[in-house]
Amino acid sequence: MSTLGKKTVEDIDVKGKNVLVRCDFNVPMKDGVITNDNRIMAALPTIKKLIENGGRLVLCSHLGKPKNGPEEKFSLAPVAVRLSELLGKEVVFANDDNVTGENAKAAVAAMKDGDVVLLQNTRFRKEETKNLPEFSKDLADLVGENSAYVNDAFGSAHRAHCSTAGVTDYIKTTAVGYLMEKEIRYLGNAVNDPVRPFVAILGGAKVADKLSVIENLLNKVDTLIIGGGMAYTFLKAQGNEVGKSLVDDEKLDYCKEMLKKAQEKGVQLLLPVDTTVAPAFPDPIDAEIAVSYVDADKIPADMMGLDIGPKTQELFSQAVKAAKTVVWNGPMGVFENPVLAAGTKAVAKALAETDATTVIGGGDSAAAVMQLGYADKMTHISTGGGASLEYLEGKVLPGIDCIANA
């Protein structure tokens, strides 16, 4: 049973039943070839469990952002091929532009226990993203009465779409898959019931992207570390000279308010004490760049901060080493550049070496940890960038909220 008390695939009987499974097959593709199948691999435990239990699986997912209905480049056909290889059995691809058309109906009607059908991209139907009842009902009608619905797509759980939420108005037996359960368990526990000391690390470019996250975490953490581009707005709010560094001037008062709130709550809020500077942003992003290090309150007027400096790397690493739970969302600098990846790498290394529960909140931080070779040292790497961010904000995610309580 998951932390938030939702039914899981362990709690439902699927033998002989049609099971609509919402997966996250939004994989990167180039010229119709899948370039990274991590998301397909992540769905396998749930799919295999449902096959093993005698379910008749109807898988659905979105891929990309088709603008004007069906587009060949966003077809899920390559996913069906890869899934067949990984499962060692045929996955029937129902290629209908309207997702629930004649091919889908025929494929579902012909299913036996343990069979798998994959529907076409759910976003080929414009009703999908608007959560309109017509498409939700079509999906439910396709699997018929006495069917079940399993949501294993955490990356889309923050969106109230037909295939992630609306369909549960018509299918009453609902559960989360193993991937979704794991996300709820680790992110939920980390934020709502952490083993202390609890340290949260926030990075990335803009304060505006993390407003609610900062505010929510200040109510929960023992230490809040702020790095990345957003740190310079906080440094400027403290009255420091930040040169040409990225600053969100409209959020200076907000930063002052958060610094005050941290003080009032007894939360340690750590900002960079030194920074890696250069005259300009690297162009292209991975270009060679000459950098120097200056104290965070002495950034020259003609320089911009692009990463945390060596002293800050040590400061942040020590805070991580003292923690029992660490949540990290957002890189410490321009990690795509080898020189400016030093701060992100130092934080990743500190997380890899700690005994704490370490949760990486999707998006760029997940990409950074994988790119730097530390992925296998983390307790959990979230599969959802936007979803994990909204979870950290304390928001209710529609794709989880609609699932039956255990």
C-alpha atoms as one frame of an Amber mdcrd trajectory, in Angstrom:
protein
   0.000   0.000   0.000   1.322   3.458  -0.863   2.003   6.306   1.504  -1.030
   8.269   0.422  -3.358   5.326   0.967  -4.192   4.650  -2.693  -4.998   1.219
  -4.120  -2.124  -0.361  -6.034  -1.895  -3.181  -8.581  -1.453  -5.503  -5.592
  -4.970  -4.644  -4.400  -7.044  -5.377  -7.504  -8.137  -8.616  -9.189  -7.601
  -8.379 -12.958  -7.891 -12.012 -14.103  -9.919 -12.167 -17.307 -10.580  -8.417
 -17.153  -9.659  -5.653 -19.563  -7.260  -3.228 -17.874  -6.675   0.259 -19.261
  -3.132   1.189 -18.226  -1.940   4.806 -18.516   1.828   4.637 -19.073   4.413
   7.338 -19.692   5.826   6.424 -23.102   6.738  10.039 -23.899  10.180   8.915
 -25.085  12.703  10.960 -27.093  12.743  10.016 -30.787  14.776  10.969 -33.835
  13.557  10.082 -37.327  11.135   7.530 -35.883  13.813   5.831 -33.759  13.648
   5.800 -29.948  16.869   7.355 -28.582  16.241   6.565 -24.898  13.887   3.831
 -23.680  14.146   4.535 -19.921  10.449   5.356 -19.638   9.454   2.134 -21.377
  11.748   0.162 -19.055  10.224   1.916 -16.036   6.731   0.713 -17.036   7.710
  -2.964 -17.317   7.207  -4.069 -13.669   3.550  -2.962 -13.673   2.873  -4.384
 -17.154   4.477  -7.738 -16.264   2.547  -7.965 -12.986  -0.789  -7.391 -14.758
   0.095  -9.960 -17.462   1.116 -12.459 -14.777  -2.216 -11.942 -13.002  -4.171
 -12.714 -16.166  -5.226  -9.205 -17.115  -5.939  -8.163 -20.709  -3.903  -4.997
 -21.082  -4.857  -1.941 -23.098  -1.955   0.507 -22.789  -2.245   4.201 -23.546
   0.110   7.190 -23.446   0.799  10.553 -25.022   3.933  11.350 -27.014   5.115
  14.901 -27.661   2.760  17.777 -28.383   0.913  17.236 -31.649  -0.691  20.566
 -32.518  -3.249  19.734 -35.190  -4.465  16.247 -34.417  -2.619  13.167 -35.737
   0.998  13.563 -36.891   3.062  10.592 -38.054   6.185  11.743 -36.177   4.268
  11.429 -32.890   2.975   7.905 -33.558   3.506   5.322 -30.807   4.249   2.582
 -33.380   8.009   2.450 -32.477   7.034   2.040 -28.793   4.922  -1.039 -29.631
   7.924  -2.574 -31.417  10.319  -1.893 -28.510   7.778  -3.084 -25.945   7.298
  -6.351 -27.871  11.081  -6.907 -27.751  11.298  -6.204 -24.028   8.297  -8.350
 -23.086   9.229 -11.181 -25.435   5.669 -11.252 -26.768   3.647  -9.404 -29.371
   2.206  -6.042 -28.403  -0.599  -5.329 -30.873  -0.529  -1.709 -32.041  -4.004
  -0.284 -32.676  -3.272   2.440 -35.198  -6.365   4.653 -35.118  -6.104   8.410
 -35.587  -9.042   8.768 -33.185  -7.317   6.380 -30.705 -10.442   4.294 -29.926
 -11.463   3.433 -33.515 -12.073   0.195 -35.408  -8.517  -1.161 -35.066  -8.611
  -0.674 -31.303 -12.059  -2.241 -30.972 -11.067  -5.283 -33.031  -7.778  -5.718
 -31.125  -9.491  -5.498 -27.727 -12.272  -7.905 -28.800  -9.654 -10.494 -29.834
  -7.683 -10.344 -26.552  -7.058 -13.334 -24.318  -5.714 -13.289 -20.747  -2.169
 -11.854 -20.692  -2.448 -10.160 -24.097  -1.275  -6.566 -24.642  -2.625  -3.871
 -26.968  -1.116  -0.385 -27.314  -3.386   2.461 -28.430  -2.283   5.360 -30.605
  -1.073   8.641 -29.029  -3.866   9.953 -26.747  -3.089  13.522 -27.827  -4.223
  12.705 -31.361  -7.633  13.430 -29.813  -7.975  17.131 -29.015 -10.383  16.331
 -26.164  -7.516  14.664 -24.247  -5.820  17.782 -22.867  -9.150  19.515 -22.238
 -10.395  16.517 -20.222 -13.645  16.424 -22.179 -16.051  13.584 -21.292 -16.451
  12.307 -24.885 -12.916  10.902 -25.031 -12.943   9.702 -21.410 -16.132   7.761
 -22.161 -14.711   6.358 -25.412 -11.694   5.000 -23.512 -13.949   3.451 -20.862
 -16.309   1.976 -23.480 -13.331   0.439 -25.298 -12.414  -1.687 -22.287 -16.061
  -2.237 -21.370 -17.862  -3.064 -18.150 -16.165  -4.903 -15.306 -12.798  -3.440
 -16.407 -10.045  -1.751 -14.369  -7.883   1.336 -14.762  -4.249   1.591 -13.632
  -2.306   4.868 -13.726   1.460   4.396 -13.830   2.341   7.716 -15.499   3.650
   9.957 -12.726   5.149  12.326 -15.310   1.581  13.250 -16.333  -0.077  12.978
 -12.916  -0.169  16.761 -12.472  -2.415  17.090 -15.525  -6.167  16.496 -15.429
  -6.502  14.900 -18.870  -8.955  12.284 -20.129  -6.461   9.407 -19.896  -4.989
  10.495 -16.542  -8.116  11.484 -14.632 -11.349  11.878 -16.631 -11.658   8.184
 -17.489 -12.051   7.316 -13.784 -15.535   8.865 -13.920 -16.517   5.789 -15.957
 -14.233   3.023 -14.636 -14.733   2.306 -10.962 -11.903  -0.178 -10.218  -8.782
   1.992 -10.105  -5.218   1.645  -8.842  -1.728   3.067  -9.215   1.104   1.072
 -10.791   4.455   0.285  -9.194   6.203   3.319 -10.687   3.513   5.690  -9.435
   3.516   3.970  -6.044   7.283   4.420  -5.763   6.995   8.132  -6.618   4.275
   8.630  -4.019   6.246   6.693  -1.421   9.564   8.481  -1.850   8.413  11.993
  -2.674   5.490  11.775  -0.250   7.575  10.431   2.619  10.441  12.805   1.952
   8.221  15.872   2.069   5.459  14.900   4.498   7.186  12.523   6.904  10.957
  12.941   6.550  13.619  11.385   8.742  15.454  14.423  10.112  17.609  16.384
   9.551  15.730  17.128   6.295  17.694  19.119   3.693  16.182  20.424   0.462
  18.352  21.709  -2.382  16.804  23.980  -4.985  18.555  25.178  -8.122  17.676
  26.121 -11.662  17.388  29.462 -13.352  14.389  31.377 -12.062  12.916  32.128
  -8.655   9.505  32.472 -10.337   9.544  28.748 -11.235   9.993  27.725  -7.605
   7.943  30.301  -5.636   5.470  27.846  -4.114   8.141  25.184  -3.647  10.343
  27.494  -1.557   7.407  28.569   0.567   6.121  25.019   1.109   9.558  23.580
   1.922  10.334  26.323   4.445   7.490  24.850   6.513   9.053  21.369   6.419
  12.848  21.411   6.157  15.660  21.892   8.645  17.983  23.319   5.977  17.141
  24.881   2.607  19.995  25.223   0.114  19.544  27.595  -2.821  21.920  27.492
  -5.773  21.713  27.894  -9.542  20.610  31.074 -11.284  17.900  31.723  -8.702
  20.521  32.279  -5.984  21.537  35.651  -7.466  18.093  37.130  -6.859  18.415
  36.123  -3.201  21.947  37.558  -3.039  20.742  40.841  -4.543  17.831  40.879
  -2.073  20.475  40.808   0.686  21.999  43.969  -0.815  24.908  42.315  -2.641
  26.355  43.370  -6.002  25.655  40.572  -8.512  27.071  42.075 -11.740  25.450
  40.745 -14.918  24.106  37.615 -13.174  20.580  36.426 -13.838  18.228  38.323
 -11.515  14.453  38.408 -11.264  14.011  41.987 -10.020  10.261  41.533  -9.589
  10.918  38.826  -6.991  13.354  40.731  -4.746  10.693  41.493  -2.136   9.578
  37.863  -2.197  13.167  36.746  -1.557  13.460  39.168   1.365  10.234  37.750
   2.754  11.529  34.143   2.433  14.842  35.041   4.102  12.864  36.542   6.984
  10.532  33.539   7.145  13.486  31.142   7.337  14.931  33.146  10.226  11.613
  33.184  12.084  11.157  29.436  11.647  14.710  28.582  12.626  15.404  27.091
   9.206  18.999  27.318   8.016  18.870  28.923   4.536  22.178  28.485   2.736
  23.146  30.672  -0.224  26.414  30.634  -2.207  29.397  32.190  -0.405  31.454
  32.267  -3.591  30.608  31.946  -7.261  32.154  30.943 -10.592  32.086  33.954
 -12.918  32.735  34.729 -16.575  32.067  37.779 -18.778  29.210  36.058 -20.651
  27.081  32.943 -20.951  28.861  30.221 -22.996  27.778  30.150 -26.654  27.305
  27.410 -27.694  26.413  26.124 -24.241  29.244  23.546 -24.145  31.906  25.929
 -25.522  35.281  26.325 -23.789  35.064  29.083 -21.197  37.592  30.861 -18.973
  36.275  31.356 -15.441  37.399  32.818 -12.141  36.083  32.564  -8.586  34.928
  35.474  -6.447  33.126  35.894  -3.144  29.358  35.953  -3.656  29.102  39.519
  -2.313  31.872  40.819  -4.638  30.786  39.878  -8.155  32.360  42.440 -10.546
  29.931  44.615 -12.520  31.131  43.182 -15.857  30.873  39.525 -14.773  28.043
  37.052 -14.368  27.724  34.132 -11.940  27.325  30.798 -13.768  27.959  28.203
 -11.052  28.618  27.910  -7.330  32.297  28.312  -6.358  34.628  25.850  -4.539
  33.890  27.191  -1.017  30.149  26.896  -1.647  30.595  23.370  -2.995  32.191
  22.448   0.328  29.523  24.290   2.364  26.634  22.588   0.544  28.359  19.178
   0.645  28.820  19.397   4.428  25.114  20.216   4.871  24.207  17.149   2.783
  26.519  14.893   4.781  24.734  15.835   8.021  21.286  15.025   6.577  19.069
  11.951   6.895  16.709  12.983   4.053  17.682  15.064   1.011  15.434  16.271
  -1.798  17.133  17.941  -4.759  15.469  19.848  -7.602  17.495  21.968 -10.023
  21.206  22.171 -10.975  23.714  24.463  -9.261  24.927  26.088 -12.477  25.085
  25.693 -16.251  25.725  21.948 -15.880  25.590  21.344 -19.661  29.016  23.011
 -19.852  31.896  20.789 -18.562  33.572  23.689 -16.707  30.329  24.985 -15.204
  29.145  21.530 -14.127  31.558  21.516 -11.156  29.008  22.743  -8.599  26.292
  20.336  -9.680  28.839  17.504  -9.732  30.025  18.324  -6.190  26.459  18.248
  -4.851  25.712  15.002  -6.742  28.897  13.448  -5.311  27.919  14.498  -1.775
  24.498  12.890  -2.245  26.094   9.730  -3.660  28.342   9.410  -0.603  25.723
   9.996   2.096  23.675   7.340   3.891  20.635   9.626   3.757  17.528   8.926
   1.698  18.205  10.909  -1.476  15.337  11.896  -3.762  16.036  13.654  -7.070
  13.031  15.659  -8.230  13.045  14.978 -11.964  13.805  17.426 -14.776  17.299
  18.918 -15.072  18.521  17.513 -11.744  17.641  13.980 -12.874  19.374  14.626
 -16.215  22.437  16.003 -14.395  22.709  13.035 -12.013  22.432  10.588 -14.923
  24.864  12.556 -17.095  27.421  12.723 -14.275  27.204   8.989 -13.578  25.658
   9.087 -10.097  22.172   7.754 -10.918  22.706   4.327  -9.319  23.813   5.956
  -6.045  20.510   7.797  -5.464  17.615   6.330  -3.486  15.052   7.558  -6.000
  15.101   9.618  -9.191  11.672  10.964 -10.060  10.385  10.378 -13.588   8.277
  13.547 -13.570   9.750  17.042 -13.771   6.576  19.140 -13.566   4.757  16.550
 -11.465   7.518  16.267  -8.859   7.781  20.062  -8.677   4.036  20.374  -8.025
   4.308  17.607  -5.431   7.064  19.577  -3.690   4.747  22.597  -3.763   2.234
  20.585  -1.751  -0.327  20.490  -4.565  -2.866  17.714  -5.063  -2.045  15.879
  -8.315  -5.240  15.007 -10.297  -3.779  11.731 -11.632  -3.274  10.477  -8.069
  -6.296  12.101  -6.461  -8.736  10.263  -8.781  -7.479   6.793  -7.776  -9.533
   4.828  -5.226  -8.375   4.965  -1.622  -7.102   1.713  -0.134
